[in-house]
Coordinates of C-alpha atoms in Angstrom, one line a residue:
M1 CA -85.3 143.7 62.0
S2 CA -88.6 143.9 60.2
V3 CA -90.8 140.9 59.3
R4 CA -92.7 140.7 56.0
V5 CA -96.4 140.2 56.6
D6 CA -99.0 140.3 53.7
G7 CA -96.7 142.2 51.3
K8 CA -95.6 144.7 54.0
K9 CA -92.9 145.0 56.5
S10 CA -93.8 144.9 60.2
D11 CA -93.0 148.6 60.4
G12 CA -95.9 149.2 57.9
V13 CA -93.9 150.2 54.9
P14 CA -95.2 148.6 51.7
Q15 CA -92.8 146.5 49.7
R16 CA -92.6 146.2 46.0
T17 CA -93.6 142.8 44.5
K18 CA -92.9 141.5 41.0
P19 CA -95.8 141.9 38.6
K20 CA -97.7 138.7 37.9
W21 CA -97.0 138.9 34.2
L22 CA -93.3 139.1 34.9
S23 CA -93.5 135.9 36.9
V24 CA -95.4 134.1 34.2
L25 CA -92.8 135.3 31.6
A26 CA -90.0 134.0 33.8
R27 CA -91.6 130.6 34.1
I28 CA -92.0 130.4 30.3
V29 CA -88.4 131.4 29.7
K30 CA -87.2 128.9 32.3
G31 CA -89.2 126.2 30.7
P32 CA -91.0 123.2 32.2
K33 CA -89.6 121.2 35.1
P34 CA -87.2 118.4 34.1
E35 CA -89.8 115.7 35.0
N36 CA -92.4 117.4 32.8
V37 CA -90.1 117.8 29.7
P38 CA -91.1 114.4 28.1
A39 CA -94.9 115.2 28.4
V40 CA -94.4 118.7 26.9
V41 CA -92.3 117.5 24.0
G42 CA -94.7 114.6 23.3
T43 CA -97.7 116.9 23.2
V44 CA -95.9 119.4 20.9
A45 CA -94.8 116.5 18.6
A46 CA -98.4 115.3 18.4
V47 CA -99.7 118.8 17.5
I48 CA -97.0 119.3 14.9
G49 CA -97.7 115.9 13.4
L50 CA -101.4 116.6 13.0
L51 CA -100.7 120.0 11.4
D52 CA -98.1 118.4 9.0
I53 CA -100.7 115.8 7.9
A54 CA -103.3 118.4 7.4
A55 CA -100.8 120.5 5.3
G56 CA -100.1 117.5 3.1
V57 CA -103.7 116.3 2.7
I58 CA -105.8 119.4 2.6
P59 CA -104.8 121.8 -0.2
R60 CA -106.9 124.7 1.2
F61 CA -105.0 124.4 4.5
R62 CA -101.8 125.4 2.8
I63 CA -103.2 128.7 1.5
S64 CA -105.2 129.6 4.6
R65 CA -104.1 131.9 7.4
V66 CA -103.2 128.9 9.4
H67 CA -100.6 128.2 6.8
H68 CA -98.6 131.2 7.8
V69 CA -98.1 129.6 11.2
A70 CA -97.8 126.0 10.0
E71 CA -95.0 126.9 7.6
L72 CA -92.8 127.6 10.6
L73 CA -93.3 124.1 11.9
P74 CA -91.0 121.1 11.1
G75 CA -92.3 119.2 8.1
A76 CA -94.8 121.8 6.8
V77 CA -93.9 122.2 3.2
T78 CA -95.4 123.2 -0.1
S79 CA -97.7 121.1 -2.2
F80 CA -94.8 119.7 -4.2
A81 CA -93.4 118.3 -0.9
A82 CA -96.8 117.1 0.5
A83 CA -95.5 113.5 0.7
A84 CA -92.7 114.6 3.0
S85 CA -95.2 116.6 5.1
I86 CA -97.4 113.5 5.5
V87 CA -94.6 111.2 6.4
V88 CA -93.0 113.6 8.9
G89 CA -96.5 114.1 10.5
I90 CA -97.1 110.4 10.8
L91 CA -93.7 109.8 12.3
L92 CA -94.2 112.6 14.8
L93 CA -97.5 111.1 15.8
M94 CA -96.0 107.7 16.2
L95 CA -93.2 109.1 18.3
A96 CA -95.4 111.3 20.5
H97 CA -96.4 108.6 22.9
G98 CA -92.8 107.3 23.2
L99 CA -91.6 110.9 23.9
K100 CA -94.2 111.3 26.6
R101 CA -92.9 108.2 28.2
A102 CA -89.3 109.4 28.0
K103 CA -88.2 106.5 25.8
Q104 CA -84.6 106.6 24.6
R105 CA -85.4 105.3 21.1
A106 CA -88.2 107.8 20.6
W107 CA -85.7 110.6 21.5
L108 CA -83.2 109.2 19.1
A109 CA -85.8 109.0 16.3
A110 CA -86.9 112.6 16.9
V111 CA -83.4 113.8 16.9
V112 CA -83.0 112.2 13.4
V113 CA -86.3 113.5 12.1
L114 CA -85.9 117.2 13.1
P115 CA -82.7 117.9 11.1
V116 CA -84.4 116.2 8.1
G117 CA -87.3 118.6 8.6
A118 CA -84.9 121.5 8.7
A119 CA -83.2 120.4 5.5
A120 CA -86.6 120.1 3.8
H121 CA -87.4 123.7 4.7
L122 CA -84.2 125.0 3.2
L123 CA -84.3 122.8 0.0
Y124 CA -88.0 122.9 -0.8
R125 CA -89.5 126.0 0.8
H126 CA -86.4 128.1 1.2
S127 CA -87.8 128.9 4.7
P128 CA -84.9 129.8 7.1
A129 CA -87.5 130.4 9.9
G130 CA -88.8 126.9 9.6
A131 CA -85.3 125.4 9.6
V132 CA -84.4 127.5 12.7
I133 CA -87.5 126.2 14.5
S134 CA -86.5 122.6 13.7
L135 CA -83.0 123.2 14.8
L136 CA -84.2 124.9 18.0
L137 CA -86.3 121.9 18.8
F138 CA -83.4 119.6 18.0
A139 CA -81.2 121.5 20.4
Y140 CA -83.9 121.4 23.1
L141 CA -84.0 117.6 22.8
V142 CA -80.2 117.3 22.9
R143 CA -80.0 119.6 25.9
H144 CA -82.6 117.5 27.8
K145 CA -81.2 114.1 26.7
K146 CA -81.1 112.9 30.3
A147 CA -84.8 113.3 30.6
F148 CA -85.3 110.6 28.0
S149 CA -83.6 107.6 29.6
A150 CA -86.4 105.0 29.7
L151 CA -85.5 101.6 28.3
P152 CA -87.7 99.8 25.7
D153 CA -90.7 97.7 26.7
P154 CA -90.9 93.9 26.4
R155 CA -92.0 93.1 22.9
S156 CA -93.2 90.4 20.6
R157 CA -92.8 89.7 16.9
W158 CA -96.6 89.8 16.6
K159 CA -96.4 93.6 16.9
A160 CA -94.9 93.6 13.4
L161 CA -98.0 91.9 12.0
A162 CA -100.2 94.2 13.9
N163 CA -98.3 97.2 12.6
F164 CA -98.6 95.9 9.0
V165 CA -102.4 95.5 9.3
L166 CA -103.1 98.7 11.2
M167 CA -100.6 100.9 9.5
G168 CA -101.6 99.4 6.1
G169 CA -105.2 100.2 6.8
A170 CA -104.4 103.7 7.9
S171 CA -102.2 104.3 4.9
F172 CA -105.0 103.1 2.6
A173 CA -107.6 105.4 4.2
L174 CA -105.3 108.3 4.2
G175 CA -104.3 107.6 0.6
W176 CA -107.9 107.4 -0.5
L177 CA -108.4 110.8 1.2
I178 CA -105.4 112.2 -0.7
V179 CA -106.7 110.9 -4.1
G180 CA -110.1 112.5 -3.5
S181 CA -108.8 115.8 -2.0
H182 CA -108.0 117.4 -5.4
P183 CA -111.4 117.3 -7.2
D184 CA -110.8 120.4 -9.2
Q185 CA -107.5 119.0 -10.7
M186 CA -108.9 115.5 -11.3
I187 CA -109.5 114.7 -15.0
G188 CA -113.0 113.2 -15.4
D189 CA -115.1 111.6 -12.7
P190 CA -113.5 108.2 -11.9
P191 CA -115.7 105.8 -10.0
V192 CA -115.0 104.5 -6.5
R193 CA -113.5 101.2 -7.7
E194 CA -111.0 103.1 -9.9
Q195 CA -110.0 105.3 -7.0
I196 CA -109.4 102.2 -4.8
E197 CA -107.3 100.6 -7.5
H198 CA -105.3 103.9 -7.8
V199 CA -104.6 103.9 -4.1
V200 CA -103.5 100.3 -4.0
W201 CA -101.2 100.6 -7.0
G202 CA -99.8 103.9 -5.6
L203 CA -99.0 102.3 -2.2
F204 CA -96.9 99.7 -4.0
G205 CA -95.1 102.4 -6.0
F206 CA -96.9 102.1 -9.3
E207 CA -98.8 104.7 -11.3
G208 CA -102.6 104.3 -11.3
S209 CA -105.2 105.2 -14.0
I210 CA -106.4 108.5 -12.6
R211 CA -104.9 111.7 -14.0
Y212 CA -104.6 115.3 -12.6
T213 CA -103.7 118.7 -13.9
D214 CA -101.2 121.3 -12.6
N215 CA -98.6 118.6 -11.6
V216 CA -100.9 117.2 -8.9
D217 CA -100.0 113.7 -10.3
Y218 CA -96.6 114.1 -8.7
T219 CA -98.0 115.2 -5.3
V220 CA -100.5 112.3 -5.2
G221 CA -98.0 109.7 -6.5
Y222 CA -95.2 110.7 -4.1
S223 CA -97.7 110.8 -1.2
L224 CA -99.0 107.3 -1.9
G225 CA -95.5 105.9 -2.4
A226 CA -94.3 107.5 0.8
L227 CA -97.2 106.0 2.7
G228 CA -96.5 102.5 1.3
L229 CA -92.8 102.9 2.1
L230 CA -93.5 104.0 5.6
T231 CA -95.7 101.0 6.2
V232 CA -93.1 98.6 4.9
A233 CA -90.2 100.3 6.8
T234 CA -92.0 100.4 10.2
T235 CA -93.1 96.7 9.8
A236 CA -89.5 95.7 8.9
F237 CA -88.1 97.5 11.8
L238 CA -90.5 95.8 14.2
A239 CA -89.9 92.4 12.7
F240 CA -86.1 92.5 12.6
R241 CA -85.2 94.7 15.7
P242 CA -83.3 93.0 18.5
E243 CA -85.6 91.0 20.7
H244 CA -86.2 92.2 24.2
P245 CA -87.4 89.3 26.3
A246 CA -91.1 89.4 27.3
A247 CA -92.3 88.4 30.8
V248 CA -91.1 84.9 31.5
L249 CA -90.5 83.3 34.9
T250 CA -87.1 81.6 34.7
E251 CA -86.6 78.2 36.3
E252 CA -84.1 79.8 38.8
D253 CA -86.6 82.5 39.7
E254 CA -89.3 80.0 40.2
D255 CA -87.2 77.9 42.5
R256 CA -86.3 81.0 44.6
L257 CA -90.0 81.9 44.8
R258 CA -90.9 78.4 46.0
E259 CA -88.4 78.7 48.7
L260 CA -89.9 82.0 49.9
L261 CA -93.4 80.5 49.7
A262 CA -92.4 77.5 51.8
K263 CA -91.3 79.9 54.6
H264 CA -93.8 82.7 54.2
G265 CA -96.6 81.4 52.0
E266 CA -99.3 81.5 54.6
R267 CA -99.3 85.3 54.6
D268 CA -101.2 85.8 51.3
S269 CA -103.7 83.5 49.6
L270 CA -102.5 84.9 46.3
G271 CA -98.9 84.1 46.9
H272 CA -98.9 80.9 44.8
F273 CA -100.1 82.7 41.8
A274 CA -96.7 84.5 41.6
L275 CA -95.5 81.3 40.0
R276 CA -97.4 82.0 36.8
R277 CA -94.8 81.5 34.1
D278 CA -95.8 84.6 32.1
K279 CA -94.8 86.9 34.9
S280 CA -91.4 88.4 35.8
V281 CA -90.0 88.9 39.3
V282 CA -87.7 91.3 41.1
F283 CA -86.0 90.3 44.4
S284 CA -84.9 92.5 47.3
P285 CA -81.1 92.9 47.6
S286 CA -81.2 90.4 50.4
G287 CA -83.1 87.9 48.4
K288 CA -85.7 87.5 51.3
A289 CA -88.6 89.1 49.4
A290 CA -89.8 89.4 45.8
V291 CA -92.5 91.2 43.7
S292 CA -93.9 89.4 40.7
Y293 CA -95.3 91.5 37.9
R294 CA -96.2 91.7 34.2
V295 CA -96.0 94.8 31.9
V296 CA -99.3 95.4 30.1
S297 CA -99.8 98.5 27.9
G298 CA -97.0 100.4 29.7
V299 CA -98.3 99.5 33.1
M300 CA -96.0 97.5 35.4
L301 CA -98.7 95.5 37.2
A302 CA -97.9 93.6 40.3
S303 CA -100.4 91.2 41.9
G304 CA -101.1 90.5 45.6
D305 CA -98.6 91.2 48.3
P306 CA -94.8 90.9 48.0
I307 CA -93.6 87.3 48.6
G308 CA -91.3 86.6 51.5
D309 CA -90.3 88.2 54.8
V310 CA -92.3 91.4 55.6
E311 CA -89.2 93.1 56.9
A312 CA -87.6 92.6 53.4
W313 CA -90.7 93.9 51.5
P314 CA -89.4 97.5 51.3
G315 CA -86.2 96.3 49.5
A316 CA -88.2 94.4 46.9
I317 CA -90.6 97.3 46.4
E318 CA -87.7 99.7 45.9
Q319 CA -86.3 97.4 43.2
F320 CA -89.8 97.3 41.6
M321 CA -90.1 101.0 41.5
E322 CA -86.6 101.5 40.2
L323 CA -87.3 99.1 37.3
A324 CA -90.5 101.0 36.5
K325 CA -88.6 104.3 36.5
R326 CA -85.9 103.0 34.2
H327 CA -88.5 101.8 31.6
S328 CA -91.0 104.7 32.3
W329 CA -93.7 102.2 33.2
T330 CA -96.7 103.2 35.3
P331 CA -96.4 101.2 38.6
A332 CA -99.5 99.6 40.0
V333 CA -100.6 96.8 42.3
A334 CA -103.8 94.8 41.9
G335 CA -105.4 92.9 44.8
C336 CA -103.0 93.5 47.6
S337 CA -104.1 93.0 51.2
E338 CA -104.5 95.8 53.8
T339 CA -101.0 95.1 55.2
G340 CA -99.5 95.1 51.7
G341 CA -101.3 98.3 50.8
E342 CA -100.0 100.0 53.9
V343 CA -96.4 99.0 53.0
W344 CA -96.7 99.9 49.4
T345 CA -98.1 103.4 50.1
R346 CA -95.6 104.1 52.9
E347 CA -92.6 103.1 50.9
T348 CA -93.5 104.6 47.5
G349 CA -95.9 107.5 48.2
L350 CA -98.5 105.8 46.0
D351 CA -102.3 105.9 46.7
A352 CA -104.6 103.0 47.4
L353 CA -108.2 102.3 46.6
E354 CA -110.4 99.4 47.9
M355 CA -111.4 97.3 44.9
G356 CA -113.3 94.5 46.5
D357 CA -113.2 91.7 49.0
E358 CA -111.9 88.2 49.1
A359 CA -114.2 85.5 50.4
I360 CA -112.4 83.2 52.9
V361 CA -114.1 80.2 54.5
D362 CA -112.7 78.7 57.8
V363 CA -113.1 75.0 57.5
A364 CA -113.8 74.5 61.3
D365 CA -116.8 76.9 61.1
F366 CA -118.4 75.5 58.0
S367 CA -121.5 73.4 58.2
L368 CA -124.5 72.7 56.0
T369 CA -126.9 72.8 58.9
G370 CA -128.9 75.8 59.7
R371 CA -131.4 78.0 57.9
A372 CA -128.7 80.2 56.3
M373 CA -127.3 77.1 54.4
R374 CA -130.7 75.7 53.4
N375 CA -130.4 76.6 49.7
V376 CA -126.9 75.1 49.3
R377 CA -127.9 72.0 51.3
Q378 CA -131.0 71.4 49.2
M379 CA -129.1 71.9 46.0
V380 CA -126.3 69.5 47.0
K381 CA -128.8 66.8 48.1
R382 CA -130.8 67.1 44.9
I383 CA -127.6 66.7 42.7
E384 CA -126.5 63.7 44.7
R385 CA -129.9 62.1 44.2
N386 CA -129.5 62.5 40.5
G387 CA -126.5 60.2 40.6
Y388 CA -123.5 62.5 41.0
S389 CA -120.5 61.6 43.1
T390 CA -117.4 63.6 44.0
K391 CA -113.7 63.0 44.5
V392 CA -111.2 65.3 46.2
R393 CA -107.6 64.4 45.8
R394 CA -104.1 65.8 45.6
V395 CA -102.8 66.1 42.1
G396 CA -100.0 63.7 42.9
D397 CA -102.6 61.0 43.8
L398 CA -104.2 61.0 40.4
S399 CA -103.1 58.5 37.8
P400 CA -101.5 59.9 34.6
E401 CA -104.6 58.8 32.7
E402 CA -107.0 60.5 35.1
L403 CA -104.9 63.7 35.1
A404 CA -104.8 63.7 31.3
V405 CA -108.6 63.5 31.1
V406 CA -109.0 66.3 33.6
Q407 CA -106.6 68.5 31.6
E408 CA -108.4 67.8 28.3
A409 CA -111.8 68.4 29.8
A410 CA -110.7 71.7 31.4
N411 CA -109.5 73.0 28.0
A412 CA -112.6 71.8 26.2
W413 CA -115.0 73.4 28.7
R414 CA -113.2 76.8 28.6
D415 CA -115.6 79.5 27.3
T416 CA -112.8 81.5 25.7
E417 CA -110.0 80.8 23.2
E418 CA -107.3 81.8 25.6
E419 CA -106.9 81.2 29.3
R420 CA -108.0 84.1 31.5
G421 CA -106.6 85.3 34.7
F422 CA -103.6 87.0 36.1
S423 CA -103.7 87.9 39.8
M424 CA -105.8 84.8 40.9
A425 CA -105.0 82.2 38.3
L426 CA -102.1 79.8 37.8
G427 CA -102.7 79.0 34.2
R428 CA -101.7 75.3 34.4
I429 CA -102.9 72.0 35.9
G430 CA -100.9 69.0 36.8
D431 CA -97.4 70.4 36.6
P432 CA -94.8 68.1 38.2
K433 CA -93.9 71.0 40.6
D434 CA -97.5 71.5 41.7
L435 CA -98.3 68.0 42.9
D436 CA -99.5 69.3 46.3
A437 CA -102.4 71.2 44.6
I438 CA -105.9 69.7 45.0
I439 CA -108.4 68.6 42.3
A440 CA -112.1 68.1 43.0
T441 CA -114.1 66.3 40.4
A442 CA -117.8 65.4 39.9
H443 CA -118.8 62.2 38.2
R444 CA -122.0 60.6 36.8
D445 CA -122.3 57.5 34.6
P446 CA -123.4 58.6 31.1
E447 CA -126.9 57.6 30.1
E448 CA -127.5 55.3 27.2
G449 CA -126.9 57.0 23.9
E450 CA -125.3 60.0 25.6
E451 CA -122.0 61.3 24.1
A452 CA -119.3 61.3 26.8
P453 CA -115.9 62.4 25.4
F454 CA -114.5 62.5 29.0
G455 CA -116.2 59.4 30.4
D456 CA -118.1 60.1 33.6
L457 CA -116.3 63.4 34.4
K458 CA -118.8 66.2 34.6
A459 CA -117.1 69.0 36.4
M460 CA -113.7 69.9 38.0
Q461 CA -112.1 72.4 40.3
H462 CA -108.5 73.2 40.9
Y463 CA -107.1 74.5 44.2
V464 CA -103.5 75.7 44.8
P465 CA -101.6 75.8 48.1
W466 CA -101.9 78.7 50.5
G467 CA -99.1 78.0 52.9
K468 CA -99.1 74.6 54.6
D469 CA -102.7 74.5 55.8
G470 CA -104.7 76.6 53.3
S471 CA -106.0 76.4 49.7
S472 CA -107.0 79.0 47.1
L473 CA -109.7 78.1 44.5
E474 CA -108.0 78.7 41.1
L475 CA -110.2 77.2 38.5
M476 CA -113.8 76.0 38.1
R477 CA -114.9 74.2 34.9
R478 CA -117.9 72.0 34.1
D479 CA -119.7 70.3 31.3
R480 CA -122.5 72.7 30.3
S481 CA -124.8 69.7 29.9
A482 CA -124.4 68.8 33.6
D483 CA -127.0 69.7 36.2
P484 CA -126.9 73.2 37.6
G485 CA -125.1 73.5 40.9
M486 CA -121.9 71.7 40.0
N487 CA -119.7 74.5 41.5
E488 CA -121.6 74.4 44.8
L489 CA -121.4 70.6 44.9
L490 CA -117.6 70.6 44.5
I491 CA -116.9 73.4 47.0
V492 CA -119.0 71.6 49.6
A493 CA -117.2 68.4 48.8
F494 CA -113.8 70.1 49.2
L495 CA -114.8 71.7 52.5
Q496 CA -116.0 68.3 53.8
A497 CA -112.8 66.6 52.7
A498 CA -110.5 69.5 54.0
P499 CA -109.9 68.1 57.5
E500 CA -108.5 64.8 56.1
L501 CA -106.3 66.9 53.8
K502 CA -105.2 69.0 56.7
I503 CA -106.7 72.2 55.2
T504 CA -108.0 74.7 57.7
R505 CA -109.0 77.7 55.4
L506 CA -110.2 78.1 51.9
S507 CA -110.0 81.3 49.7
L508 CA -112.9 81.4 47.4
N509 CA -113.6 83.9 44.6
F510 CA -112.9 87.6 44.6
A511 CA -115.9 89.9 44.7
F512 CA -115.4 93.3 43.1
F513 CA -116.8 96.3 45.0
R514 CA -118.7 94.0 47.4
S515 CA -119.1 96.6 50.1
A516 CA -120.8 99.0 47.7
L517 CA -123.2 96.2 46.6
E518 CA -124.0 95.3 50.2
R519 CA -124.4 98.9 51.5
G520 CA -126.3 100.1 48.5
G521 CA -129.0 97.4 49.0
K522 CA -129.6 98.2 52.7
L523 CA -132.4 100.3 54.1
G524 CA -131.4 104.0 54.5
A525 CA -128.5 103.9 52.0
G526 CA -127.6 107.3 50.7
P527 CA -128.0 108.4 47.1
V528 CA -124.3 108.1 46.3
V529 CA -124.1 104.5 47.5
R530 CA -127.3 103.6 45.7
M531 CA -125.9 105.1 42.5
Q532 CA -122.7 103.1 42.9
R533 CA -124.8 99.9 43.4
A534 CA -126.9 100.7 40.3
V535 CA -123.8 101.1 38.1
L536 CA -122.4 97.8 39.4
V537 CA -125.6 96.0 38.8
F538 CA -125.7 97.4 35.3
L539 CA -122.1 96.3 34.6
S540 CA -123.0 92.8 35.9
R541 CA -124.8 92.2 32.7
W542 CA -121.4 91.7 31.1
F543 CA -119.0 91.0 34.0
Q544 CA -121.4 89.2 36.5
I545 CA -120.1 91.3 39.4
E546 CA -123.3 90.9 41.5
S547 CA -123.9 87.2 40.7
L548 CA -120.3 86.4 41.8
Y549 CA -120.8 88.2 45.1
K550 CA -124.1 86.4 45.7
F551 CA -122.5 83.1 44.9
N552 CA -119.7 83.6 47.4
E553 CA -122.2 84.8 50.1
K554 CA -123.8 81.3 50.0
F555 CA -120.9 79.8 51.9
R556 CA -121.1 82.4 54.7
P557 CA -117.4 83.5 54.4
R558 CA -115.5 86.2 56.1
W559 CA -114.5 89.0 53.8
E560 CA -111.0 90.4 53.5
P561 CA -110.6 93.7 51.7
R562 CA -108.3 93.9 48.7
F563 CA -106.8 97.1 47.2
V564 CA -105.4 98.5 44.0
V565 CA -102.3 100.8 44.5
F566 CA -101.7 103.5 41.9
P567 CA -99.7 106.7 41.4
N568 CA -102.5 109.2 41.0
N569 CA -106.2 109.4 40.0
R570 CA -105.5 110.2 36.3
D571 CA -103.7 106.9 36.0
L572 CA -106.7 104.9 37.2
P573 CA -108.4 104.5 33.8
R574 CA -105.2 103.3 32.2
I575 CA -104.5 100.9 35.1
G576 CA -108.0 99.6 34.9
F577 CA -107.6 99.0 31.2
A578 CA -104.3 97.2 31.8
M579 CA -105.9 95.0 34.5
M580 CA -108.7 93.9 32.2
Q581 CA -106.2 93.1 29.6
A582 CA -104.1 91.1 32.0
E583 CA -107.1 89.2 33.3
G584 CA -108.2 88.4 29.7
F585 CA -111.4 90.3 29.6
L586 CA -110.0 92.6 26.9
T587 CA -107.6 91.5 24.2
L588 CA -105.7 93.6 21.6
S589 CA -103.9 90.7 19.9
M590 CA -104.5 89.9 16.3
P591 CA -107.2 87.2 15.7
R592 CA -105.9 83.8 14.8
P593 CA -108.7 81.9 13.1
W594 CA -106.5 79.1 12.2
R595 CA -106.2 78.0 15.8
R596 CA -108.9 75.4 16.7
R597 CA -110.1 74.4 20.0
P598 CA -110.7 70.7 20.8
S599 CA -113.7 69.4 19.0
V600 CA -116.5 68.5 21.5
P601 CA -120.2 68.1 21.0
K602 CA -122.2 71.2 21.7
P603 CA -124.1 70.6 25.0
C604 CA -127.6 71.7 25.8
V605 CA -128.1 74.4 28.5
H606 CA -130.9 74.1 31.0
E607 CA -133.2 77.0 31.0
D608 CA -133.2 77.3 34.8
E609 CA -129.5 77.1 35.0
Q610 CA -127.9 79.6 37.3
V611 CA -125.1 81.8 36.2
S612 CA -121.7 80.1 36.6
P613 CA -119.3 82.4 38.4
A614 CA -116.5 80.5 36.7
E615 CA -116.6 82.9 33.9
V616 CA -115.4 85.8 36.1
T617 CA -113.4 84.0 38.7
R618 CA -109.7 83.5 38.9
A619 CA -109.5 81.8 35.6
A620 CA -113.0 82.6 34.3

């Protein structure tokens, strides 16, 4: 028996191998792998859509050499059918992303559009080749129907309004381009205002004042009317389609999560944040573990470690991944611990990247004495001499009147229109189910003539439970007219009151890429680490990454690494974008100028005021 080695048998006789070009041809004929079919179809749809739009808008494109290729593509028609070409092109562009994500409805829409394109070729262009190409693509989609099985995403009626504004703007811009793309056939030289009026009237289906020769009026008129009809049709579809529930934590799910937290809540300081009511949750088959998540821009984003018994984590993770697969969402985890990261990567094959460190203070080891705590000690003493006092109490110990004032002040002192936070924010204060949370407040009697809408309240902090003997800092808010150092004052007050409240550990803020900042500033740091630190310092101008790290370092905490779990490197930008959306640093929602925040006097800001880390903490 001979053994093949390096293209030869062991007896030295050369063996014939297939030519390389034949292997390539075989792969082309065989087609892409089943898992790559949606990506290939989506890319092809996008290319065809762009060519169809170009064929409908640019007259010269239709008589160029490219036209001989474009006429074989679905939707590429003569100038008399330019409107159909533009509409088909826009539809294909709109469907491309859904096809790449293997969405069922995108597949269904494409299956409907392709036969229409084939009919257009036969009726308008008398092009059997174009019709055959359309039907071949149609047959390809039908054959690979099983590859397009993803369910629709959670949605909101606001998307209808967003579509109307964005699609309307795009239709207007494209219509203006169509009106001006036939200068040789345009009668006269109409001014810009008349062109705009012609576009607006055309989108609503009426004839404008501009005239063309060579029957171009029909081309422009049908194109504008088709764009307007497409805008109305897509908006109506989004407005009246069956509602798919967005992320909402049901009362039953919340009760089950609270039971798990009561038994296993001490494992993760972020566990209580799974009770945010704008999250959803999946449980393991045994019900002993759960993963909370929210879908943001097609990313199924979990936060922290799974809740519950560690032995049941794999079951909850499996349910999470199965749900992501059914909807074609990109699975990701933000801020999991080292143990959580190991379980996630082992059970799913995903990758992990250290994204920063969590600052944890052990109450028994905390003291204001010593040189390392001199700055904090001096700041606290100075603020106390200025007449400030503090109170640290359970939420259940506050009177309804006091709690109402704290809630109103927290909303008024917020720097943004909407609450920020996702993985390290609860999004509420004083809920009847959160009476074991802790509120720390700073007070000072108002001076004569000073406006005090919230009485003597000057700052507040909200802490949520971390098991039975821990707390996690969830929210820091203060009156901007108060003295600098309110956050340091209240954290020190909390740590001093912690033994009486039976709290042994405190989770402070999360510091992004702390290790890079620390190593990059040390003597002998390499060029790569120094470059990383320089980039982070630059980004701190907007996100205050470095200032938050320095703020946490004041309390001499121990650092626990936190990780982001992701499928592959090319998904990192998309996951990072989704994380910034979830945390509230980026918003793609429509502006709502009619919503007004509580009216409060504009405070003065001290020139020497230190940067408040509350803007980039768990609730910013």
